[in-house]
Coordinates of C-alpha atoms in Angstrom, one line a residue:
M1 CA 22.5 -79.7 -2.3
L2 CA 22.1 -79.0 -6.0
A3 CA 19.9 -76.6 -7.9
L4 CA 19.9 -75.5 -11.6
T5 CA 20.7 -71.9 -12.5
R6 CA 18.1 -70.0 -14.6
T7 CA 20.3 -70.5 -17.7
E8 CA 20.6 -74.2 -17.0
L9 CA 16.9 -74.5 -16.5
S10 CA 16.3 -72.7 -19.8
S11 CA 18.7 -75.1 -21.6
L12 CA 16.8 -78.1 -20.1
E13 CA 13.5 -76.6 -21.2
H14 CA 14.5 -75.9 -24.8
V15 CA 17.0 -78.7 -25.7
D16 CA 15.8 -80.5 -28.8
L17 CA 15.3 -84.2 -28.0
S18 CA 13.8 -85.2 -31.3
G19 CA 15.7 -87.7 -33.4
L20 CA 17.1 -89.6 -30.4
S21 CA 16.5 -93.3 -30.1
D22 CA 14.8 -92.7 -26.7
T23 CA 13.0 -89.4 -27.4
N24 CA 9.7 -90.3 -25.9
R25 CA 11.0 -91.4 -22.5
L26 CA 13.3 -88.4 -22.3
E27 CA 10.6 -85.9 -23.2
N28 CA 8.3 -87.6 -20.6
A29 CA 11.0 -87.4 -17.9
R30 CA 11.7 -83.8 -18.8
A31 CA 8.0 -82.9 -18.4
L32 CA 7.8 -84.5 -14.9
F33 CA 11.0 -82.9 -13.8
L34 CA 9.9 -79.4 -15.0
I35 CA 6.6 -79.7 -13.1
S36 CA 8.7 -80.1 -9.9
C37 CA 10.9 -77.2 -10.9
Y38 CA 7.9 -74.9 -11.5
T39 CA 5.8 -76.0 -8.4
G40 CA 8.3 -77.0 -5.8
L41 CA 6.6 -80.4 -5.4
R42 CA 8.6 -83.4 -4.3
F43 CA 8.6 -86.1 -7.0
S44 CA 6.4 -88.3 -4.8
D45 CA 3.7 -85.6 -5.0
V46 CA 4.2 -85.0 -8.7
A47 CA 3.7 -88.7 -9.3
A48 CA 0.5 -88.6 -7.3
L49 CA -1.0 -85.6 -9.1
R50 CA -4.6 -86.1 -10.5
P51 CA -6.9 -83.7 -12.4
E52 CA -8.9 -83.1 -9.2
H53 CA -5.9 -81.5 -7.6
Q54 CA -6.2 -78.5 -9.9
N55 CA -8.8 -76.0 -8.7
G56 CA -8.8 -73.2 -11.2
E57 CA -5.6 -71.2 -10.7
W58 CA -4.5 -73.4 -7.8
L59 CA -3.0 -76.8 -7.1
E60 CA -4.4 -78.2 -3.9
L61 CA -3.2 -81.5 -2.4
R62 CA -1.7 -83.1 0.7
A63 CA 2.0 -83.9 0.7
K64 CA 2.6 -87.7 0.8
K65 CA 5.6 -87.3 3.1
T66 CA 4.2 -84.9 5.7
K67 CA 0.5 -85.0 5.1
D68 CA 0.5 -81.2 5.1
K69 CA -1.9 -79.4 2.8
L70 CA -0.1 -77.7 -0.1
T71 CA -1.6 -74.8 -2.1
I72 CA 0.4 -73.7 -5.1
P73 CA -0.5 -70.7 -7.3
L74 CA -0.7 -71.5 -11.0
R75 CA -1.5 -68.1 -12.5
G76 CA 1.2 -67.5 -15.1
N77 CA 3.0 -70.7 -14.0
P78 CA 4.8 -72.6 -16.9
A79 CA 3.6 -75.8 -15.2
V80 CA 0.1 -75.3 -16.5
P81 CA 0.5 -76.7 -20.0
L82 CA 2.5 -79.6 -18.6
L83 CA -0.2 -80.3 -16.1
A84 CA -2.8 -80.3 -19.0
R85 CA -0.7 -82.9 -20.7
L86 CA -0.5 -84.9 -17.5
W87 CA -4.3 -84.8 -17.1
A88 CA -4.7 -85.9 -20.7
G89 CA -2.4 -88.9 -20.3
Q90 CA 0.2 -87.5 -22.6
V91 CA 2.7 -87.4 -19.7
R92 CA 3.0 -90.6 -17.7
T93 CA 4.3 -91.0 -14.2
I94 CA 7.3 -93.2 -13.8
T95 CA 9.4 -94.5 -10.8
N96 CA 11.7 -92.2 -8.9
Q97 CA 14.7 -94.4 -10.0
K98 CA 13.8 -94.1 -13.7
L99 CA 13.4 -90.4 -13.5
N100 CA 16.7 -90.1 -11.7
A101 CA 18.4 -91.9 -14.6
Y102 CA 16.5 -90.3 -17.5
I103 CA 16.8 -86.7 -16.3
K104 CA 20.6 -87.1 -16.2
D105 CA 20.5 -88.0 -19.9
V106 CA 18.3 -85.0 -20.7
A107 CA 20.7 -82.7 -18.8
R108 CA 23.7 -84.2 -20.6
V109 CA 22.1 -83.5 -24.0
A110 CA 21.3 -80.0 -22.8
G111 CA 25.0 -79.4 -22.1
I112 CA 24.7 -79.0 -18.3
D113 CA 28.2 -80.2 -17.7
T114 CA 29.8 -77.6 -15.4
P115 CA 32.4 -79.3 -13.1
T116 CA 30.6 -79.6 -9.8
K117 CA 31.9 -80.7 -6.4
H118 CA 30.1 -83.5 -4.6
D119 CA 30.7 -84.0 -0.9
E120 CA 29.9 -87.3 0.9
H121 CA 30.0 -88.0 4.6
Q122 CA 30.0 -91.5 6.1
G123 CA 30.6 -91.3 9.8
S124 CA 33.8 -89.5 10.3
Q125 CA 34.9 -90.0 6.7
H126 CA 34.6 -87.1 4.2
T127 CA 35.2 -87.4 0.5
S128 CA 34.9 -84.8 -2.1
T129 CA 34.8 -85.5 -5.9
T130 CA 34.1 -83.5 -9.0
H131 CA 31.6 -84.5 -11.7
P132 CA 29.9 -82.9 -14.7
K133 CA 26.8 -81.4 -13.2
Y134 CA 24.4 -83.6 -15.2
E135 CA 25.7 -86.6 -13.3
L136 CA 24.5 -85.2 -10.0
I137 CA 21.0 -84.1 -11.1
G138 CA 18.1 -86.1 -9.7
T139 CA 14.5 -85.8 -8.7
H140 CA 15.5 -83.7 -5.6
T141 CA 17.0 -81.1 -7.9
G142 CA 13.6 -79.9 -9.1
R143 CA 12.3 -78.8 -5.7
R144 CA 15.7 -77.1 -4.8
T145 CA 15.7 -75.3 -8.2
F146 CA 12.2 -74.0 -7.5
V147 CA 13.3 -72.6 -4.1
T148 CA 16.6 -71.1 -5.3
L149 CA 15.2 -69.4 -8.4
S150 CA 12.1 -68.2 -6.5
L151 CA 14.4 -66.4 -4.1
E152 CA 16.5 -65.0 -6.9
G153 CA 13.3 -63.7 -8.6
G154 CA 12.4 -61.7 -5.5
L155 CA 9.8 -63.9 -3.7
S156 CA 10.1 -63.8 0.1
W157 CA 11.0 -67.0 1.9
E158 CA 7.7 -66.8 3.8
T159 CA 5.8 -66.9 0.5
I160 CA 7.9 -69.8 -0.8
M161 CA 7.6 -71.8 2.4
K162 CA 3.8 -71.4 2.1
A163 CA 3.9 -73.1 -1.3
T164 CA 6.5 -75.8 -0.4
G165 CA 4.8 -76.7 3.0
H166 CA 7.9 -76.0 5.1
K167 CA 7.0 -75.3 8.7
D168 CA 10.4 -73.9 9.9
F169 CA 13.3 -72.0 8.3
K170 CA 15.8 -74.6 9.6
S171 CA 14.5 -77.3 7.3
F172 CA 13.7 -74.8 4.5
R173 CA 17.3 -73.4 4.3
R174 CA 18.6 -76.8 3.2
Y175 CA 16.9 -76.2 -0.2
I176 CA 18.5 -72.8 -0.8
Q177 CA 21.5 -72.6 -3.1
V178 CA 23.2 -69.1 -3.3
T179 CA 24.4 -69.1 -6.9
S180 CA 27.2 -67.0 -8.2
E181 CA 24.6 -65.0 -10.3
R182 CA 22.6 -64.2 -7.2
L183 CA 25.7 -63.0 -5.4
L184 CA 26.6 -60.7 -8.3
T185 CA 23.1 -59.4 -8.7
D186 CA 22.4 -58.8 -5.0
F187 CA 25.8 -57.1 -4.4
A188 CA 25.3 -54.9 -7.5
R189 CA 21.8 -54.0 -6.3
V190 CA 22.9 -52.9 -2.9
W191 CA 26.4 -51.6 -3.4
G192 CA 25.8 -50.1 -6.8
K193 CA 23.5 -47.6 -5.3
Q194 CA 26.4 -45.7 -3.7
E195 CA 28.5 -45.7 -6.9
D196 CA 27.7 -42.1 -7.7
V197 CA 28.5 -40.9 -4.2
A198 CA 31.8 -42.8 -4.3
S199 CA 32.7 -41.5 -7.7
N200 CA 32.0 -37.9 -6.7
A201 CA 34.1 -38.3 -3.6
L202 CA 37.1 -39.7 -5.5
S203 CA 36.9 -37.0 -8.2
G204 CA 36.7 -34.3 -5.5
S205 CA 33.4 -33.0 -6.8
S206 CA 30.6 -32.4 -4.4
P207 CA 27.0 -33.3 -5.2
S208 CA 24.3 -30.9 -4.3
P209 CA 22.8 -31.5 -0.8
A210 CA 19.6 -32.7 -2.4
A211 CA 21.4 -35.1 -4.7
A212 CA 23.5 -36.5 -1.9
T213 CA 20.5 -37.0 0.3
T214 CA 18.7 -38.8 -2.5
S215 CA 21.7 -41.1 -3.1
L216 CA 22.0 -41.9 0.6
Q217 CA 18.3 -42.5 1.0
A218 CA 18.5 -45.0 -1.9
F219 CA 21.4 -46.8 -0.4
Y220 CA 20.0 -47.1 3.1
G221 CA 16.5 -48.0 1.8

């Protein structure tokens, strides 16, 4: 289970790949990977995309794995210029294996190297190793990044499931990574609302009844 943080995604988007001996293949791999990050599509569906799948402000296609119909909004979506390049033949589809290898190189150049734990289970055996994060990034990371950052951005899980084609929450939850940033933001959003009430209680001052009521209403929603 691995997703990029918003900062890591930005680093991947903006890292300068020019001047490298393999610039073209790395830029091509980045474009394919970012389409997955922006749309939540599995790589098998990204590789199968054709111009006829875009209907105005929507991507409409059937998932290769499940045969479910996917309808993905494109209004304001940063995937749009990348899709235009794909339709024009400026971005080329490649194999899953090649993208897995190339996107690690892009992430390495982008400095996405936070030590990250990797757990493996084989029967009753469990091993845990730590790697620079770029070594663990693969095609699966795009879809999981889409889900994680969409939740962080405030989209409901029902809305995201509609776009990703998940039928039940049990399978959907495997794609959710609760990042440290999300924990900080969510706790500050909820618990920070009672900060004034707590401060007044500790200082011994009493807020007016109206102010206290407003603060409590804000805290309890």
